[in-house]
PDB file of C-alpha atoms in Angstrom:
ATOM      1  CA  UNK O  22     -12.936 -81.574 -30.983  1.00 47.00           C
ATOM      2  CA  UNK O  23     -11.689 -78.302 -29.520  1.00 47.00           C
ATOM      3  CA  UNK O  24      -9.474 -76.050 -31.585  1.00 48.00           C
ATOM      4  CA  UNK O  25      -5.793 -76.740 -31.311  1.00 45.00           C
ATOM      5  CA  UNK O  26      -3.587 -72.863 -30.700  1.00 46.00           C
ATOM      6  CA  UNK O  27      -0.862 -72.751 -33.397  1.00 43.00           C
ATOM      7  CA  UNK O  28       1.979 -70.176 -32.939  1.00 43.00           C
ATOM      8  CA  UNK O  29       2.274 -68.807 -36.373  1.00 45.00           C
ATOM      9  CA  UNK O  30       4.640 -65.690 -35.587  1.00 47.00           C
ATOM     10  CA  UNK O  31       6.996 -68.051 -33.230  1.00 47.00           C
ATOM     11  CA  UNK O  32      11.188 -67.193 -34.569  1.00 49.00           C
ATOM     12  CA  UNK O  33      12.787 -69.926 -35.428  1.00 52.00           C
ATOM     13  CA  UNK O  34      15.635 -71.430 -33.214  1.00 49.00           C
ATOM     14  CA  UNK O  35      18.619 -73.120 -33.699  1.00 50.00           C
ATOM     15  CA  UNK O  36      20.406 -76.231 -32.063  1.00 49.00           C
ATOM     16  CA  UNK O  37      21.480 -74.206 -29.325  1.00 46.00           C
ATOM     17  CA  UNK O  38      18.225 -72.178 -28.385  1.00 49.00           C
ATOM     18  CA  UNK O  39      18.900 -69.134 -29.639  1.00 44.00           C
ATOM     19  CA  UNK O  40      16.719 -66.992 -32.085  1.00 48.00           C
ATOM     20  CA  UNK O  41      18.473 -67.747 -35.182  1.00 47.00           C
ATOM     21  CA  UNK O  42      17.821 -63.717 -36.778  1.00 52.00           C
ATOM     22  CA  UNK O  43      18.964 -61.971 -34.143  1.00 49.00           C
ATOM     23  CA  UNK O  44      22.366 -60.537 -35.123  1.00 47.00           C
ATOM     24  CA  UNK O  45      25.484 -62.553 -33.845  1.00 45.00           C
ATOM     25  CA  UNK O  46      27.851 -60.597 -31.323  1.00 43.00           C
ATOM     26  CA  UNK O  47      30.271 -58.737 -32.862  1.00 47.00           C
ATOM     27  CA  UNK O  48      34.082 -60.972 -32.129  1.00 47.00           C
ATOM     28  CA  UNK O  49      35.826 -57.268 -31.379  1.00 48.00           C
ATOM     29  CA  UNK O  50      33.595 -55.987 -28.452  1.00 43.00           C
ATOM     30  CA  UNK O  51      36.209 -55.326 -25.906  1.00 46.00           C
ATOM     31  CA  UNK O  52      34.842 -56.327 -21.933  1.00 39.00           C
ATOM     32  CA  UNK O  53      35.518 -54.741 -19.451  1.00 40.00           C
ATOM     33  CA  UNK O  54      37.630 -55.534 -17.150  1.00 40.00           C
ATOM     34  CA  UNK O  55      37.985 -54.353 -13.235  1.00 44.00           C
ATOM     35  CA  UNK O  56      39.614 -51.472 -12.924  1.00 56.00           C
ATOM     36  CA  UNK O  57      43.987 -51.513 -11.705  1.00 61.00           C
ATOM     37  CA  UNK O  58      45.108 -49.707  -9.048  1.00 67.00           C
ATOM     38  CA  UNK O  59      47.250 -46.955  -9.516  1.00 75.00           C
ATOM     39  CA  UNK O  60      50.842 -47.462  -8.811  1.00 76.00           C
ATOM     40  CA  UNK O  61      54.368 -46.209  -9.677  1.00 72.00           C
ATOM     41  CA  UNK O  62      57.429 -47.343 -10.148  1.00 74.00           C
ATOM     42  CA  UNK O  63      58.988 -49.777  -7.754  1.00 73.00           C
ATOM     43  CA  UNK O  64      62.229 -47.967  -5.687  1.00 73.00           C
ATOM     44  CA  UNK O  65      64.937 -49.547  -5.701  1.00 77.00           C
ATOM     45  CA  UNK O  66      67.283 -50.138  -2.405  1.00 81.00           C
ATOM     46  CA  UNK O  67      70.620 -49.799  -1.731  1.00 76.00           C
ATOM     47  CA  UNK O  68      73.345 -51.386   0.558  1.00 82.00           C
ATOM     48  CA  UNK O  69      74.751 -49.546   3.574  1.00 77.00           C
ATOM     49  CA  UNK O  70      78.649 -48.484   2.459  1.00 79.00           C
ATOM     50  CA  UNK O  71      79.778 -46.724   5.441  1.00 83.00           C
ATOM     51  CA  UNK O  72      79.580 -45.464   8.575  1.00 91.00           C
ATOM     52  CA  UNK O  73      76.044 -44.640  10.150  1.00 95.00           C
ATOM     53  CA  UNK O  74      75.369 -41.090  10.528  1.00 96.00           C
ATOM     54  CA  UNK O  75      72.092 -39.805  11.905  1.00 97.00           C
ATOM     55  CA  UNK O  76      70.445 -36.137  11.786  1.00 97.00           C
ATOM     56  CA  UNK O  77      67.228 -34.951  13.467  1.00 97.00           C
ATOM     57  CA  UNK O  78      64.506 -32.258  12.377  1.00 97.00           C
ATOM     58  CA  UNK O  79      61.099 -30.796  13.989  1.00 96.00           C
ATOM     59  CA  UNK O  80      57.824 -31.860  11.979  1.00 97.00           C
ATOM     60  CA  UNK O  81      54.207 -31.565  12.278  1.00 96.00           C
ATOM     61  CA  UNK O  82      53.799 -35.244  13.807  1.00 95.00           C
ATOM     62  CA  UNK O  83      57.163 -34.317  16.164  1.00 94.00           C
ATOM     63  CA  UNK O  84      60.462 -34.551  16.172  1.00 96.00           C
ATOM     64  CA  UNK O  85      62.065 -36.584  13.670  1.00 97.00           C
ATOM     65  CA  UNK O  86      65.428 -38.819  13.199  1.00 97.00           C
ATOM     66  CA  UNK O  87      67.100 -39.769  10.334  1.00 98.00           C
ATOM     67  CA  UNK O  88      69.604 -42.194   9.503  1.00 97.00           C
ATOM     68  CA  UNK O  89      71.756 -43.865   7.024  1.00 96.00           C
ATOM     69  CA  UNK O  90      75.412 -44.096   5.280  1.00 94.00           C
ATOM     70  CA  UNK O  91      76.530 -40.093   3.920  1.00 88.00           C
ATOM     71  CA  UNK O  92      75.170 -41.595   0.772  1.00 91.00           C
ATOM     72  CA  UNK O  93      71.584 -42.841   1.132  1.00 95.00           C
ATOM     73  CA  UNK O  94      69.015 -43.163   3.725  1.00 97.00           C
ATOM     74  CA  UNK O  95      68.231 -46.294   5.832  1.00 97.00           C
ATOM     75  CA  UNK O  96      65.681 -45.225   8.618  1.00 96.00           C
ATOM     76  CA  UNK O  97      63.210 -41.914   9.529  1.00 97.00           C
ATOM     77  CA  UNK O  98      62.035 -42.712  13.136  1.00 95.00           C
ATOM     78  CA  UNK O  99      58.829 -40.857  14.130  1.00 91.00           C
ATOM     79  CA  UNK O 100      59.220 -41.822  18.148  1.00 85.00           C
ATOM     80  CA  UNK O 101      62.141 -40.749  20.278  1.00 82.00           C
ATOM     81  CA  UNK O 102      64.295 -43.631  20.657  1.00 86.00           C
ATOM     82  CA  UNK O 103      68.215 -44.078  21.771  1.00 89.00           C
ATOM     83  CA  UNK O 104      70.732 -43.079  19.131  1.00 92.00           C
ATOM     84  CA  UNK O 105      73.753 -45.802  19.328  1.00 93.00           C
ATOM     85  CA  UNK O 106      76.739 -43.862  20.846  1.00 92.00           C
ATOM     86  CA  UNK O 107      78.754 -44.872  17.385  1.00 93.00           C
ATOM     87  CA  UNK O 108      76.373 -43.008  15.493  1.00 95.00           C
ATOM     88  CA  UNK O 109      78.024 -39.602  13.998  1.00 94.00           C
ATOM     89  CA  UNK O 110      75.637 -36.722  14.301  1.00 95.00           C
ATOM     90  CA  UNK O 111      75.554 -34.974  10.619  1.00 95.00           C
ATOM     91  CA  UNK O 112      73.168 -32.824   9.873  1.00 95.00           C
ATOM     92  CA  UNK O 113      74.413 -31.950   6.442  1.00 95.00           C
ATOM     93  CA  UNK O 114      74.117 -35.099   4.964  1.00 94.00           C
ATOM     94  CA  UNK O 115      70.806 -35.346   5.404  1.00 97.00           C
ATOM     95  CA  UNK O 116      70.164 -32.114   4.039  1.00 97.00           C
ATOM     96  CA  UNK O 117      68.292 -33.529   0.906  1.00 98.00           C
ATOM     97  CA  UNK O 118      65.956 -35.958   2.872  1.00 98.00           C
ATOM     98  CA  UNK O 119      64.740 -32.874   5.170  1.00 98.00           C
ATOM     99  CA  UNK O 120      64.446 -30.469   2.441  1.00 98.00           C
ATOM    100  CA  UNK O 121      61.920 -33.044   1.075  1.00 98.00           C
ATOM    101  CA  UNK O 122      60.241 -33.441   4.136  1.00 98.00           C
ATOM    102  CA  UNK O 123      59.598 -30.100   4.969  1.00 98.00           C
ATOM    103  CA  UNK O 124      58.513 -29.652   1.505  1.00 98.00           C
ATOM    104  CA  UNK O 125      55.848 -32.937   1.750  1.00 98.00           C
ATOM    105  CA  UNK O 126      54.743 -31.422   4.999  1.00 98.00           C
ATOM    106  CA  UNK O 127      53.809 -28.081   3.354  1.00 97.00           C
ATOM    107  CA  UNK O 128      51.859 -29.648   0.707  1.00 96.00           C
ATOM    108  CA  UNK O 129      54.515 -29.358  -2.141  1.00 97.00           C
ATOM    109  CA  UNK O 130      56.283 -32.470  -2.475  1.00 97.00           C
ATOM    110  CA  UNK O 131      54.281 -35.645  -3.457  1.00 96.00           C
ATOM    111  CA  UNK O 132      57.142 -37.931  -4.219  1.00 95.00           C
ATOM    112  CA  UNK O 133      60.294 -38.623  -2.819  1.00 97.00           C
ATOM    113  CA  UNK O 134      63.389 -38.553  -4.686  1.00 95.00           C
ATOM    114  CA  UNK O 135      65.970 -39.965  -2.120  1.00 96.00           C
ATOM    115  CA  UNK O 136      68.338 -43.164  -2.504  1.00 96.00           C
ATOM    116  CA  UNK O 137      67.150 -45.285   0.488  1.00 97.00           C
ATOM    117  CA  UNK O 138      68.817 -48.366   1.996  1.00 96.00           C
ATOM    118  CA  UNK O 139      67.080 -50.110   4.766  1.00 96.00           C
ATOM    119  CA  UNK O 140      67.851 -53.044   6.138  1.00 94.00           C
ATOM    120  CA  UNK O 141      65.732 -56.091   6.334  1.00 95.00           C
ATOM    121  CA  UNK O 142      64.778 -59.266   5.367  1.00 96.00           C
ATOM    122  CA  UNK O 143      64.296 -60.242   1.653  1.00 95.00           C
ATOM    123  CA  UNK O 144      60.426 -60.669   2.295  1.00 96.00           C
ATOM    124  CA  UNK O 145      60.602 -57.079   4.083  1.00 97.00           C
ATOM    125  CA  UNK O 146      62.690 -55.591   1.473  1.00 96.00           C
ATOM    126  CA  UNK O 147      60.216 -56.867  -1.086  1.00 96.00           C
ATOM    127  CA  UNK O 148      57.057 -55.418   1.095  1.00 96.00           C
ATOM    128  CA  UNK O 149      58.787 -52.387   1.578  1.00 97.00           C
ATOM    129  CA  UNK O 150      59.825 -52.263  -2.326  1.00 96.00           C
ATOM    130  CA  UNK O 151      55.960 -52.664  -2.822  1.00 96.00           C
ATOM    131  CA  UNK O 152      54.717 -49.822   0.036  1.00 97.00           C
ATOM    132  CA  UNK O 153      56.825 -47.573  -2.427  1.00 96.00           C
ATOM    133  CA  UNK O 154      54.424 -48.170  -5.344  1.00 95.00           C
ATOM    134  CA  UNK O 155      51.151 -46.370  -3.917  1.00 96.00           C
ATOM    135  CA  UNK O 156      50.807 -43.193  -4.747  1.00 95.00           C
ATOM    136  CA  UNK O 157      50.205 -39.978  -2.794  1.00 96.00           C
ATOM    137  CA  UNK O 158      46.808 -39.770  -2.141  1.00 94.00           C
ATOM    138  CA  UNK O 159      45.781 -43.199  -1.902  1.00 95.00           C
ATOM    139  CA  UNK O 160      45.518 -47.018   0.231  1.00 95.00           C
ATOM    140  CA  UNK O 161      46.464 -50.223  -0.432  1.00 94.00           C
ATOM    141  CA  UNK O 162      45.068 -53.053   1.596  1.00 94.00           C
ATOM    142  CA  UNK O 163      47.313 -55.673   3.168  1.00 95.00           C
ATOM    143  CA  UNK O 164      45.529 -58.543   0.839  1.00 94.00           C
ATOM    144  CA  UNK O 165      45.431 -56.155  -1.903  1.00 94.00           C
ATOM    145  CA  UNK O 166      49.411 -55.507  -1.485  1.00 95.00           C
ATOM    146  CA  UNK O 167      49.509 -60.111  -0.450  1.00 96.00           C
ATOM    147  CA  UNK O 168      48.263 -60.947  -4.122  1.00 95.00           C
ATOM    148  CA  UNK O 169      50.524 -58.120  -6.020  1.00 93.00           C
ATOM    149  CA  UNK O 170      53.387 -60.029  -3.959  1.00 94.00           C
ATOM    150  CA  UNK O 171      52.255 -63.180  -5.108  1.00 94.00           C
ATOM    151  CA  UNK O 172      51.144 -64.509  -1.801  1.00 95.00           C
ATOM    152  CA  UNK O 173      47.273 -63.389  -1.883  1.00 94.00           C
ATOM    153  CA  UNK O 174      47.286 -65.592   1.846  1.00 94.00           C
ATOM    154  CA  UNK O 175      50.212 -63.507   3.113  1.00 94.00           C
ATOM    155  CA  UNK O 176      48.126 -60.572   4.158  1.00 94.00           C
ATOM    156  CA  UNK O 177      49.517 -61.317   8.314  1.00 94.00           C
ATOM    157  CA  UNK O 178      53.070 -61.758   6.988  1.00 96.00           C
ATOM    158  CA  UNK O 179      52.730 -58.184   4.872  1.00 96.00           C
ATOM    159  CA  UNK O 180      50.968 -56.647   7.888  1.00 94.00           C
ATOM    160  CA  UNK O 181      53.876 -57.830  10.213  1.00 95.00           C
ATOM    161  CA  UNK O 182      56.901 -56.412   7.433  1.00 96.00           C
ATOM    162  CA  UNK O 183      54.890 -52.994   7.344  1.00 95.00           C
ATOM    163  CA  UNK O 184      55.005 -52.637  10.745  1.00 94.00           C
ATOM    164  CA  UNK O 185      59.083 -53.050  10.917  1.00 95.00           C
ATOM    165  CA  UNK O 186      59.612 -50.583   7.890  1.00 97.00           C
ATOM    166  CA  UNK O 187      62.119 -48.316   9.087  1.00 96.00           C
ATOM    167  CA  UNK O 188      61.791 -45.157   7.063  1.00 97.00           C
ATOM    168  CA  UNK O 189      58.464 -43.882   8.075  1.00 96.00           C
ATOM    169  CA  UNK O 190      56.454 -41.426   5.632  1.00 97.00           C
ATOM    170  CA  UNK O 191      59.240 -41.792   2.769  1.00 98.00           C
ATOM    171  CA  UNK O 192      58.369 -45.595   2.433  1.00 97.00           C
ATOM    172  CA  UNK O 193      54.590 -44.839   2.875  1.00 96.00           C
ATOM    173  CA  UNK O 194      53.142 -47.995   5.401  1.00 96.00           C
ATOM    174  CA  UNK O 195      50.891 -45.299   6.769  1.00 96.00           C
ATOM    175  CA  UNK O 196      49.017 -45.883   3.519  1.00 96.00           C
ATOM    176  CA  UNK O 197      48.186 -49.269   3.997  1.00 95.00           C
ATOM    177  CA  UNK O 198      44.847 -49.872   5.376  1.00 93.00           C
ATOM    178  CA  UNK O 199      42.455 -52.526   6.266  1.00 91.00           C
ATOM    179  CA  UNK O 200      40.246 -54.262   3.821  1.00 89.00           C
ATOM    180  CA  UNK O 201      36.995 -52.735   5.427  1.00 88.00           C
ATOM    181  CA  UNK O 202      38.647 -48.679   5.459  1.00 88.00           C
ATOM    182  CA  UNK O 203      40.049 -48.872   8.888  1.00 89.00           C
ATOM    183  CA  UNK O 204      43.036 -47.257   9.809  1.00 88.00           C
ATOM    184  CA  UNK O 205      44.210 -50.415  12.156  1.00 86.00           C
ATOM    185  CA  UNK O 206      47.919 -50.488  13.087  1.00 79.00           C
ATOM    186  CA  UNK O 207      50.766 -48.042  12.549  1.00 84.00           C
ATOM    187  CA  UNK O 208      53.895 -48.385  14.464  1.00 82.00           C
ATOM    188  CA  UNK O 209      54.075 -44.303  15.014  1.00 84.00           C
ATOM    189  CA  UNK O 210      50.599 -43.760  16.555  1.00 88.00           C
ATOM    190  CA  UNK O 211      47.528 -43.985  14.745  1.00 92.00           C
ATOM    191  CA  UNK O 212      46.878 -39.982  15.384  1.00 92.00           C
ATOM    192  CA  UNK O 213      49.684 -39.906  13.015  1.00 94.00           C
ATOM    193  CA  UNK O 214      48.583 -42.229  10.782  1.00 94.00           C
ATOM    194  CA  UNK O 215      45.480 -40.254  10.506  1.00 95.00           C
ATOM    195  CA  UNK O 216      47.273 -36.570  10.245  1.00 96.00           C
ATOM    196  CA  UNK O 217      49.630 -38.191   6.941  1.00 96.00           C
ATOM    197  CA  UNK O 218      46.124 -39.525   5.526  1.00 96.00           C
ATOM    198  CA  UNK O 219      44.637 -36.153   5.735  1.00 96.00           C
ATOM    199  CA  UNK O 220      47.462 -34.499   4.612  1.00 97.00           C
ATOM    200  CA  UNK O 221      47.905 -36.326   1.356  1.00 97.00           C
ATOM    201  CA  UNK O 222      43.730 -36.135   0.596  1.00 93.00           C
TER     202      UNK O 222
END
């Protein structure tokens, strides 16, 4: 009869399969979890009162227009387009929002402290609410900005509001990106798109 091998050193195992002496995982280890993106607060809009009044002002991506009520700013265009003939030229009540700008195009501003009131769409208003979250510095995707909407299919509908936001560099859609890096669209030029990016790295 040939020898039959018997496992002598062989831990013993419970119902489940498990080495019974090994020591049981502690119930406070804390997993990890992925990483949030950095945001900040949400801005909050405001509702055209009065009048529209518009101002204009040279910057490094060209000349710029401004536009809103005398209390709050609806629209920074970064192309030359037709001012309305009822607009009111005034350039000192837009004194704040270019002092700001001039200061974010030197390097010394990172955040904007202006009340804004563009007009839109609830769905824009709510993209646009969202574009002011991301910080200086960084990129949001379209899906990425979709699912903190809470419409993670929406990424078209986000990409289509971001291109009609009407206050350019204050409401930042220059720093949404595609989901592989690119730069895709920008409704001022993607050479501008690019300069804004490099400015704020």
């Amino acid at each position: 009869m040939e020898p039959v091998a018997v496992l002598r050193h062989a831990p013993p195992v419970g119902e489940n399969g498990y080495d019974v002496n090994q020591p049981a995982l502690p119930l406070n280890v804390e997993m990890s979890h992925p990483k949030e993106p950095p945001r900040l607060p949400r801005q909050e809009f405001r509702t055209t009162t009065g009048p529209t009044r518009f101002a204009t002002m040279d910057s490094p991506v060209g000349e710029l227009t401004l536009f809103g009520d005398a209390d709050s700013l609806s629209g920074v265009w970064t192309r030359t387009k037709t001012v309305p003939e009822n607009w009111d030229r005034d350039q000192f009540a837009f004194q704040d929002a270019i002092a700001q700008l001039r200061a974010y195009f030197a390097g010394e501003l990172r955040e904007f402290d202006l009340p804004l009131a563009p007009a839109g769409t609830d769905w824009q208003l709510r993209v646009w609410a969202a574009l002011t979250t991301i910080p200086y510095g960084e990129t949001a995707s379209y899906g990425q900005l979709a699912r903190e909407l809470g419409r993670p299919t929406a990424s078209r509908a986000v990409g289509m509001a971001n291109g009609r936001n009407p206050i350019s560099i204050i409401v930042p859609c220059h720093r949404v990106i595609g989901a592989d890096g690119s730069l895709t669209g920008y409704a001022g030029g993607l050479e501008r798109k690019r300069f804004l990016l490099a400015l704020e790295s």
